[in-house]
Tab-separated table of C-alpha atoms in Angstrom:
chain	number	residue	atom	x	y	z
A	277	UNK	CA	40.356	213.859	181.512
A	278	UNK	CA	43.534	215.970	182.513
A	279	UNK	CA	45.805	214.728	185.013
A	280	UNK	CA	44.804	216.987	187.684
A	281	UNK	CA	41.023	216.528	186.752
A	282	UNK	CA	41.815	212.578	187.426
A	283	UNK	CA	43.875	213.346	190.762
A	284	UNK	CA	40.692	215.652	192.195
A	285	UNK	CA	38.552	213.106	191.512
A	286	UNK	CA	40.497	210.435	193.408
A	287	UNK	CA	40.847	212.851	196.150
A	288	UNK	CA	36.739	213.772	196.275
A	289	UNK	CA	35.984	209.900	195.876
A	290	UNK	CA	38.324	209.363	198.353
A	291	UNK	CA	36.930	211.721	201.026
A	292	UNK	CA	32.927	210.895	200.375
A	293	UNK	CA	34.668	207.388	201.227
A	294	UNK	CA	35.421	208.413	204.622
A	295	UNK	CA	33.041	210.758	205.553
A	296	UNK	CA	29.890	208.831	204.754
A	297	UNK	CA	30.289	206.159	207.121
A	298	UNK	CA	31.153	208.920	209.818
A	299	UNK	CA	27.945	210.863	209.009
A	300	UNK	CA	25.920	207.758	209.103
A	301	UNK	CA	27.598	207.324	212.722
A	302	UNK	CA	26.566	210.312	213.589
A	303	UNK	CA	22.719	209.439	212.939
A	304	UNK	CA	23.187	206.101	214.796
A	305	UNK	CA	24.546	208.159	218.279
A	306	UNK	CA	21.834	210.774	217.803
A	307	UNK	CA	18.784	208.266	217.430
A	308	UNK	CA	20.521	206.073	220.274
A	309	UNK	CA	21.232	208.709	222.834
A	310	UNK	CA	18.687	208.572	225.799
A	311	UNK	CA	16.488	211.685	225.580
A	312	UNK	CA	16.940	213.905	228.365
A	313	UNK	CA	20.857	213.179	229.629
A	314	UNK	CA	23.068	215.969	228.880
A	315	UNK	CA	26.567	215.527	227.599
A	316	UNK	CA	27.980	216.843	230.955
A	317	UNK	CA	26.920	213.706	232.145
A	318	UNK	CA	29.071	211.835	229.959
A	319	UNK	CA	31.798	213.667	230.830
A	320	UNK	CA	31.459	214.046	234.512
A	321	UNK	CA	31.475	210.054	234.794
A	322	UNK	CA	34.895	210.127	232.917
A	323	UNK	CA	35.847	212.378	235.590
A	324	UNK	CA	36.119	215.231	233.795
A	325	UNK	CA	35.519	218.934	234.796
A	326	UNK	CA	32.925	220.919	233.840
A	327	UNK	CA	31.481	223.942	234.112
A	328	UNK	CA	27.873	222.754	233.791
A	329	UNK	CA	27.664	221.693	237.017
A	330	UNK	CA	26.488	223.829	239.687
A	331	UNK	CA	28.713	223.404	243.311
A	332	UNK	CA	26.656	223.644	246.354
A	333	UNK	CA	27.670	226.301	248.066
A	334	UNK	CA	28.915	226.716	252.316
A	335	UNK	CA	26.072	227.087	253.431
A	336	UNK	CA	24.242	224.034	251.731
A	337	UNK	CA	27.288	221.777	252.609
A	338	UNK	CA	26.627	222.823	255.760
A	339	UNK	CA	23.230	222.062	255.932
A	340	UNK	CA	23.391	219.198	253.840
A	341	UNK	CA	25.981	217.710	256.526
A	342	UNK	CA	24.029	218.680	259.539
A	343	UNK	CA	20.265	217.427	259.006
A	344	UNK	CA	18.322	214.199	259.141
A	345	UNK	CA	17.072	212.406	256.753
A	346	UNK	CA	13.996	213.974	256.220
A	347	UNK	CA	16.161	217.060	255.681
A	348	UNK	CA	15.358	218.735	259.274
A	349	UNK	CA	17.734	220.002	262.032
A	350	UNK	CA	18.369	222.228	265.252
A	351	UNK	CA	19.223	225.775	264.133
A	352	UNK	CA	20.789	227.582	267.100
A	353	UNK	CA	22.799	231.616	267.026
A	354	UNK	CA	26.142	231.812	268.558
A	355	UNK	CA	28.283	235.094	269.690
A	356	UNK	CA	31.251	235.641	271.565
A	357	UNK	CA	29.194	235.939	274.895
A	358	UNK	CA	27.440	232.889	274.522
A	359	UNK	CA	30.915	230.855	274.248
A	360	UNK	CA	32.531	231.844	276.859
A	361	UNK	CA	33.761	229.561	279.223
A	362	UNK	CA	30.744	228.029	281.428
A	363	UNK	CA	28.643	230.502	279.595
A	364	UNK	CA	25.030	229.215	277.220
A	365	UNK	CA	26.686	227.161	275.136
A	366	UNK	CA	28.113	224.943	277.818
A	367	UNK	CA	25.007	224.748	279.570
A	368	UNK	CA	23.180	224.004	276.123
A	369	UNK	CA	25.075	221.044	275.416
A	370	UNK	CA	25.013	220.208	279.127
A	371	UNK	CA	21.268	220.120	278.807
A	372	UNK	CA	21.455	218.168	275.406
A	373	UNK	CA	24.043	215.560	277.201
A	374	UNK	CA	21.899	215.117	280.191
A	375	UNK	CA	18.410	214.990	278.555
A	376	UNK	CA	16.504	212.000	277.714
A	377	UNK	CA	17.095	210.893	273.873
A	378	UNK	CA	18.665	214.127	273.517
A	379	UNK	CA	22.161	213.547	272.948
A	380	UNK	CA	22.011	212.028	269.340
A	381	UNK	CA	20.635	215.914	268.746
A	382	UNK	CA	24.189	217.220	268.911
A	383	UNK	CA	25.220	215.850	265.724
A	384	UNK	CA	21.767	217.845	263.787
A	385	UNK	CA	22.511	221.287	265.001
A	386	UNK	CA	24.126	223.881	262.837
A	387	UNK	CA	25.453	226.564	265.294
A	388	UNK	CA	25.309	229.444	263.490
A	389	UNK	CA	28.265	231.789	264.834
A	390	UNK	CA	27.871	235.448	263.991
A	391	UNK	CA	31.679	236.799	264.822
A	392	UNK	CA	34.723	234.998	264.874
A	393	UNK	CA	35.726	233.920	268.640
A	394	UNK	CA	31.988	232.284	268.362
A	395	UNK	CA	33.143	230.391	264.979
A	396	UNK	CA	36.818	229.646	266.454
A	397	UNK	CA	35.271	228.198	269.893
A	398	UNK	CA	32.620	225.830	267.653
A	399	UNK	CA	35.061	224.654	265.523
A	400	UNK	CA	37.301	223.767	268.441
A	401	UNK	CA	34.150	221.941	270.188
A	402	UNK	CA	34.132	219.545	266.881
A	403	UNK	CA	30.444	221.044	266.410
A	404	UNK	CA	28.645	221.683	263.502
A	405	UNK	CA	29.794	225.552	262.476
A	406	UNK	CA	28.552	228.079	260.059
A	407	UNK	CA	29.721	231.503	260.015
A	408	UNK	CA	27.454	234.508	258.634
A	409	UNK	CA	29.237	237.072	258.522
A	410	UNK	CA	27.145	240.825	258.297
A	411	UNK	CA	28.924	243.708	257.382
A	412	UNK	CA	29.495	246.868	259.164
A	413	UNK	CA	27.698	244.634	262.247
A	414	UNK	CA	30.045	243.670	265.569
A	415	UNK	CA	27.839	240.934	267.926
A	416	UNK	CA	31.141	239.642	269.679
A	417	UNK	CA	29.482	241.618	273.178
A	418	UNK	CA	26.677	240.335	274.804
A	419	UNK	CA	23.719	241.627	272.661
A	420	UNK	CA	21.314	243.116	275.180
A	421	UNK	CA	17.229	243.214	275.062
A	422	UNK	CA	15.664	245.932	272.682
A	423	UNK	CA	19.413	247.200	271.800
A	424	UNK	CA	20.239	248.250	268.273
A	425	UNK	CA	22.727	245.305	268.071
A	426	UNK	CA	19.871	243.057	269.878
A	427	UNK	CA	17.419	243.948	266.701
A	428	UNK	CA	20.050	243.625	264.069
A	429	UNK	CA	20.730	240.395	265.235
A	430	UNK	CA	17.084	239.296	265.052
A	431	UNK	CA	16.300	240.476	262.062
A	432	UNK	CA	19.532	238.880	260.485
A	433	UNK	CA	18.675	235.831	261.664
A	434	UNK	CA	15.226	236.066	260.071
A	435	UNK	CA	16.518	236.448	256.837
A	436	UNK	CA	18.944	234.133	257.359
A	437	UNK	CA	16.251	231.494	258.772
A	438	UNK	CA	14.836	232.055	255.589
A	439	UNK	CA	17.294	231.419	253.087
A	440	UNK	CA	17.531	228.196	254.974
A	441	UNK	CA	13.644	227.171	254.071
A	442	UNK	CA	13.460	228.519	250.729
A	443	UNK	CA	16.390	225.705	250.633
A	444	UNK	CA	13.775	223.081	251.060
A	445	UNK	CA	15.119	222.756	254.934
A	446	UNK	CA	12.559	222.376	257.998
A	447	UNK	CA	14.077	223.197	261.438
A	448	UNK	CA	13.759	223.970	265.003
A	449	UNK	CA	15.359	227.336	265.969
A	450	UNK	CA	16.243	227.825	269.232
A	451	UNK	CA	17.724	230.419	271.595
A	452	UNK	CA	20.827	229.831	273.530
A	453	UNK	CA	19.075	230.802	276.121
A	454	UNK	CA	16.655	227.369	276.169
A	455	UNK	CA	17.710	223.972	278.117
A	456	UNK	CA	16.283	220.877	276.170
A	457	UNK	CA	15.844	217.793	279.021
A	458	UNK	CA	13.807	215.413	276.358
A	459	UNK	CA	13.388	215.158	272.642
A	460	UNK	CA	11.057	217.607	271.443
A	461	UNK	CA	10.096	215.401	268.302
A	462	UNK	CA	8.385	213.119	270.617
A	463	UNK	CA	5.701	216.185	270.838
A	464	UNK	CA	5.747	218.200	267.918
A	465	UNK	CA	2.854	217.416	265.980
A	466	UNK	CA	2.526	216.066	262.290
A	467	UNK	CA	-0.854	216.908	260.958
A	468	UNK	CA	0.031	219.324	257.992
A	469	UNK	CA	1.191	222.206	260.365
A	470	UNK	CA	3.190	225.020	258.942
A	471	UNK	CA	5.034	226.379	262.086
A	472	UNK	CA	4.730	225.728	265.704
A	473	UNK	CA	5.660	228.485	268.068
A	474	UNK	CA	6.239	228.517	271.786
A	475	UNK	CA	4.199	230.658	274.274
A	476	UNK	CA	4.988	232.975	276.715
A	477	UNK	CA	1.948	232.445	278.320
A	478	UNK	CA	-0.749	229.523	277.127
A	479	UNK	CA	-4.616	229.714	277.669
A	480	UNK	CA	-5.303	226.125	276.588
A	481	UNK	CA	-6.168	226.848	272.812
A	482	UNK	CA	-3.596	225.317	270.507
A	483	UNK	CA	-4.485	227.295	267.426
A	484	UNK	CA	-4.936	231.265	268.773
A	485	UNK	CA	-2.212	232.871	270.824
A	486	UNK	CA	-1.028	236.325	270.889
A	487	UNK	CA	1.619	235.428	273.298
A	488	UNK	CA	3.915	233.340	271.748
A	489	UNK	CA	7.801	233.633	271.569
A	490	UNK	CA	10.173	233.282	268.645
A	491	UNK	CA	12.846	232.069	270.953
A	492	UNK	CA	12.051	228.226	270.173
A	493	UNK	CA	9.770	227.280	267.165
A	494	UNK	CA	9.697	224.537	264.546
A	495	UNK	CA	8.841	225.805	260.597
A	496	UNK	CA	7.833	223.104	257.984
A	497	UNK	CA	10.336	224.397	254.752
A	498	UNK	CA	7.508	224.992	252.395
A	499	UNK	CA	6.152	227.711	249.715
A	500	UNK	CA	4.161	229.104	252.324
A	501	UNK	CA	6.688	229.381	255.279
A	502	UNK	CA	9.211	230.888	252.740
A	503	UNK	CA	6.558	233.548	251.798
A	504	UNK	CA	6.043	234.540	255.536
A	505	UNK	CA	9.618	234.998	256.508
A	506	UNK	CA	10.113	236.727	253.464
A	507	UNK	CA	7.205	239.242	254.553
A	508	UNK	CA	8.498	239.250	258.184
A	509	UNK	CA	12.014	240.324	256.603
A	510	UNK	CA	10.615	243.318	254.347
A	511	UNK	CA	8.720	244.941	257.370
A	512	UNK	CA	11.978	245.452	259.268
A	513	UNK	CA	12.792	249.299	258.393
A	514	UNK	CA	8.657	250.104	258.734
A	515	UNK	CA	8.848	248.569	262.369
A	516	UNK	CA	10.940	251.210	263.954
A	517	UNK	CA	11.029	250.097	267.948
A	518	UNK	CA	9.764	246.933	267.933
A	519	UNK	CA	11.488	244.169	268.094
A	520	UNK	CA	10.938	240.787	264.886
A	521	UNK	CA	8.727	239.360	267.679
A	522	UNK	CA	6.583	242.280	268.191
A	523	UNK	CA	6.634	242.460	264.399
A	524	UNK	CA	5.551	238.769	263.236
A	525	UNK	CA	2.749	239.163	266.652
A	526	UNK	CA	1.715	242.419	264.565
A	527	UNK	CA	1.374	240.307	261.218
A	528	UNK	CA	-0.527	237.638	262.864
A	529	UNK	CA	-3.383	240.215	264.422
A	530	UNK	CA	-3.079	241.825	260.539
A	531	UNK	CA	-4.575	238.398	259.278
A	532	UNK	CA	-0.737	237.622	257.485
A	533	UNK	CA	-1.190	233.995	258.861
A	534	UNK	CA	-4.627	233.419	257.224
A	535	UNK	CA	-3.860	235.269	254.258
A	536	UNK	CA	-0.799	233.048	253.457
A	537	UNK	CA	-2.808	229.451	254.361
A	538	UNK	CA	-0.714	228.907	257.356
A	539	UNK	CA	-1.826	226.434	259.828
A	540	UNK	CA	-0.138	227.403	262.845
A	541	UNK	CA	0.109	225.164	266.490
A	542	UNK	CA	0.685	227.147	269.314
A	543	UNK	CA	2.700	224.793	271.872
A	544	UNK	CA	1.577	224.173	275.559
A	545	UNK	CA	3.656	225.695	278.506
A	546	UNK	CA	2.986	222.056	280.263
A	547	UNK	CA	5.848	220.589	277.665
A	548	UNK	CA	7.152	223.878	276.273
A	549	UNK	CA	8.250	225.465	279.138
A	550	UNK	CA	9.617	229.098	280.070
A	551	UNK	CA	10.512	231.605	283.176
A	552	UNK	CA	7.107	233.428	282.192
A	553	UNK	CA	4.917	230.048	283.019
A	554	UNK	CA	6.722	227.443	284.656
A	555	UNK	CA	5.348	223.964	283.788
A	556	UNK	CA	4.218	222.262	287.130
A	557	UNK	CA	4.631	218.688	285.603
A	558	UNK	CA	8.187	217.353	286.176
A	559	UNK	CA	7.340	214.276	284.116
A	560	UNK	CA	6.232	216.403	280.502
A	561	UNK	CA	8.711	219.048	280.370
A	562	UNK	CA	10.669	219.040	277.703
A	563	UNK	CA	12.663	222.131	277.541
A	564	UNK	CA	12.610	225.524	279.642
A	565	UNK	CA	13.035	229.184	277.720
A	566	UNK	CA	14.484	231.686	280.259
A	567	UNK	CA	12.101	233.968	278.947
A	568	UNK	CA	10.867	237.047	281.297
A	569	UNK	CA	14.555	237.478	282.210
A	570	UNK	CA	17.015	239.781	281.481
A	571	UNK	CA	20.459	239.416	281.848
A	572	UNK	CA	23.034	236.653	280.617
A	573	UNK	CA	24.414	235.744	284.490
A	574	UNK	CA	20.567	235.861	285.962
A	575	UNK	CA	19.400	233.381	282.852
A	576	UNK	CA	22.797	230.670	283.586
A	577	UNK	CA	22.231	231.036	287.433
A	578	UNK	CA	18.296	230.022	286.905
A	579	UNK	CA	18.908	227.630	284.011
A	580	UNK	CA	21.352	225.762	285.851
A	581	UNK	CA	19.084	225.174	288.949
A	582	UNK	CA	16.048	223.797	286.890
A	583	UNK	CA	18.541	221.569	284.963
A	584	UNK	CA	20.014	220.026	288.187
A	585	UNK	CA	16.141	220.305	290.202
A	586	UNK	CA	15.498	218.108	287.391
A	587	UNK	CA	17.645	215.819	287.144
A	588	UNK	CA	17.035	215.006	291.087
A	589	UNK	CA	13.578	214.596	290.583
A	590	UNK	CA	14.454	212.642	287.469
A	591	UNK	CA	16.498	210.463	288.375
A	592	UNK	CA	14.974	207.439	289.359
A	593	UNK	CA	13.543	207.087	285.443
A	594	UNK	CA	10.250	209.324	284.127
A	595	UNK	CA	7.941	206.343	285.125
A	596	UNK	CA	8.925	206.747	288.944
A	597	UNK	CA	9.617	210.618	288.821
A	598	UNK	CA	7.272	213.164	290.887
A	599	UNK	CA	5.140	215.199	288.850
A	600	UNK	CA	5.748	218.386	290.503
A	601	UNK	CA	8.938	220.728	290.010
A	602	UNK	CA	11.107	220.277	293.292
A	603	UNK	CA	11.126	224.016	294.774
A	604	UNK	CA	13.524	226.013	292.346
A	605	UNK	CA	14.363	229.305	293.145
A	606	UNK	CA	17.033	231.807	291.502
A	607	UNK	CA	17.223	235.395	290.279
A	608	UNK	CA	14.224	235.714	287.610
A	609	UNK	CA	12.363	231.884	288.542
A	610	UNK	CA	11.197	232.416	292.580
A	611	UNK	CA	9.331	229.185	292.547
A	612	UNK	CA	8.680	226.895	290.833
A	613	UNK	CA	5.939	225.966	292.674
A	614	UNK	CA	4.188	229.022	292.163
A	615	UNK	CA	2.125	229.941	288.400
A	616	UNK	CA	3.545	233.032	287.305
C-alpha cells in the first residue's frame, strides 16, 4: 500500500469513527421525540424567534383583553357625536355606574370607535378601545336615521360584528342610544339559543316577532350565527333603501332563520325595554332603547329622565321598589304611564 493509499485510509477510518456514533444519535432523537410537537416549540421555549408562530392580531388582542371567561362581552359603536361632552357615552356609563350589578360590565365592553376624536376620547376614558377604520367613510357627525352615512355605518358594523363571531366570540351589541339599570345576564336565556333580539313591540310569543330591533341583541359565536351575518352582509348592495334592520326582518319572513337551524328568542318589552313600548314594571326593567325617536338631544333629554325616574323609585332596594314607572315625560316618551 502507497503512502497516500495508507493516509486515505486513516482519514476514511477516521471519519466512519465519528460519524457513526452521530448517525446512531440521530435515530435515538428521532424515535424519542414526542409525536406531534413541532421544532418551533423547542425553540420558542429557548426564547427564540420564529416565524412559525402566528401573532394575534389588534383586533383579537383586543377582544382577547376585553371578554369573560366564557369568551363573551358588550360590543358597543362609538363616533365623534356620541363622545361629546355629556353626550351617549356619558350617559351610557352613567347608566352602567348606577345600575344594579352593572358596573363590573365596564371592564367587558369593547367600544368600537369608528373616527378618531371617538378613539382619542376612549382612550382618554381608560376604556376598552378599538378603532375600525373604513375607507373613503367620515362618521365623525352625528349619523342621522335612513342617511347614507346612517346605512354605511350599519352595514359596517355587520360585517364587522361578524368577523368578531367567526372569531369564536359571543356578545351583546348594543346601541349608544340604550341605558342598562341591571345586568342583562340575569335574563338572557341559556337553552341552546342562537341569537336573542329585542322588540320594538312584543305580543307575548317569545319565538315569532316581526318587530324586533337590532339596536340591542345577544348572538351565541357559532357556525350558524357566522353563516347568517355573513348572508345579512352579502344582501347589502341588493337592499337599496332599506336599512340592515329592514334587511335581516326581510330574511327572517324569507325563511333565512329556519333554513340556517337558528333558534331565535325574541326578548319581552317587560325587561327589554324601549320608547316604542315602555315597560310598566319598575322592578323588571333592565335596560330602555330610545327607540321610536329621532334625534340625538330628544334621545339624552328622555334617557336621562327614565334613568333618574328610576333611580327614585329605586332607591329604597328592588324588594321595596313600586312596580309602576313614576310619571316620565320628555320629548319622544309622554308617559310612562301610558302603553304606546
Amino acid at each position: 500500500m502507497t503512502a497516500t493509499g495508507f493516509s486515505g485510509a486513516i482519514s476514511y477510518r477516521a471519519t466512519a469513527f465519528i460519524v457513526a456514533p452521530l448517525l446512531v444519535l440521530v435515530v435515538i432523537y428521532g424515535c424519542l421525540w414526542p409525536p406531534g410537537v413541532p421544532t418551533a416549540f423547542f425553540r420558542l421555549q429557548n426564547g427564540a424567534k420564529t416565524t412559525e408562530i402566528t401573532p394575534k392580531d389588534e383586533l383579537e388582542a383586543a377582544l382577547e383583553g376585553v371578554s369573560m371567561e366564557n369568551r363573551t362581552l358588550v360590543i358597543a359603536i362609538l363616533n365623534k357625536a356620541y363622545v361629546e361632552q355629556n353626550a351617549m357615552l356619558d350617559l351610557f356609563l352613567h347608566s352602567l355606574g348606577e345600575g344594579e350589578d352593572t358596573e363590573f360590565l365596564i371592564d367587558h365592553v369593547l367600544f368600537v370607535a369608528v373616527d378618531q376624536r371617538a378613539f382619542n376620547r376612549c382612550r382618554t376614558l381608560e376604556l376598552h378601545c378599538y378603532k375600525l377604520v373604513t375607507d373613503g367613510v367620515d362618521f365623525s357627525k352625528e349619523v342621522f336615521y335612513m342617511s347614507d352615512a346612517f346605512n354605511n355605518m350599519m352595514w359596517r358594523r355587520t360585517l364587522f360584528l361578524g368577523d368578531v363571531l367567526r372569531r369564536g366570540y359571543s356578545f351583546i351589541f348594543t346601541d349608544m342610544d340604550v341605558t342598562w339599570l341591571r345586568n342583562p345576564f340575569s335574563q338572557l336565556y341559556r337553552d341552546g339559543e342562537d341569537l336573542q333580539m329585542s322588540s320594538d313591540l312584543y305580543y307575548g310569543n317569545p319565538f315569532d316577532n316581526s318587530n324586533f330591533n337590532t339596536g340591542f341583541y345577544f348572538v351565541t359565536a357559532n357556525n350558524k350565527t357566522a353563516a347568517l351575518f355573513d348572508e345579512w352582509y352579502a344582501r347589502r348592495n341588493n337592499s337599496k333603501g332599506m336599512k340592515d334592520q329592514d334587511v335581516l326582518q326581510k330574511m327572517k319572513k324569507e325563511g333565512a332563520f329556519t333554513r340556517l337551524g337558528l333558534k331565535v328568542r325574541y326578548l319581552e318589552t317587560t325587561y327589554f325595554s324601549g320608547f316604542c313600548q315602555m315597560s310598566q314594571d319598575c322592578r323588571k326593567v333592565i335596560s330602555v332603547h330610545a327607540n321610536c325617536c329621532v334625534s340625538m338631544k330628544a334621545k339624552l333629554i328622555d334617557l336621562r329622565s327614565v334613568l333618574e325616574a328610576w333611580k327614585v323609585s329605586n332607591s329604597n332596594g328592588t324588594s321595596n321598589a313600586t312596580t309602576a314607572w313614576p310619571p316620565v315625560k320628555g320629548i319622544c316618551l309622554h308617559d310612562t304611564a301610558t302603553k304606546h
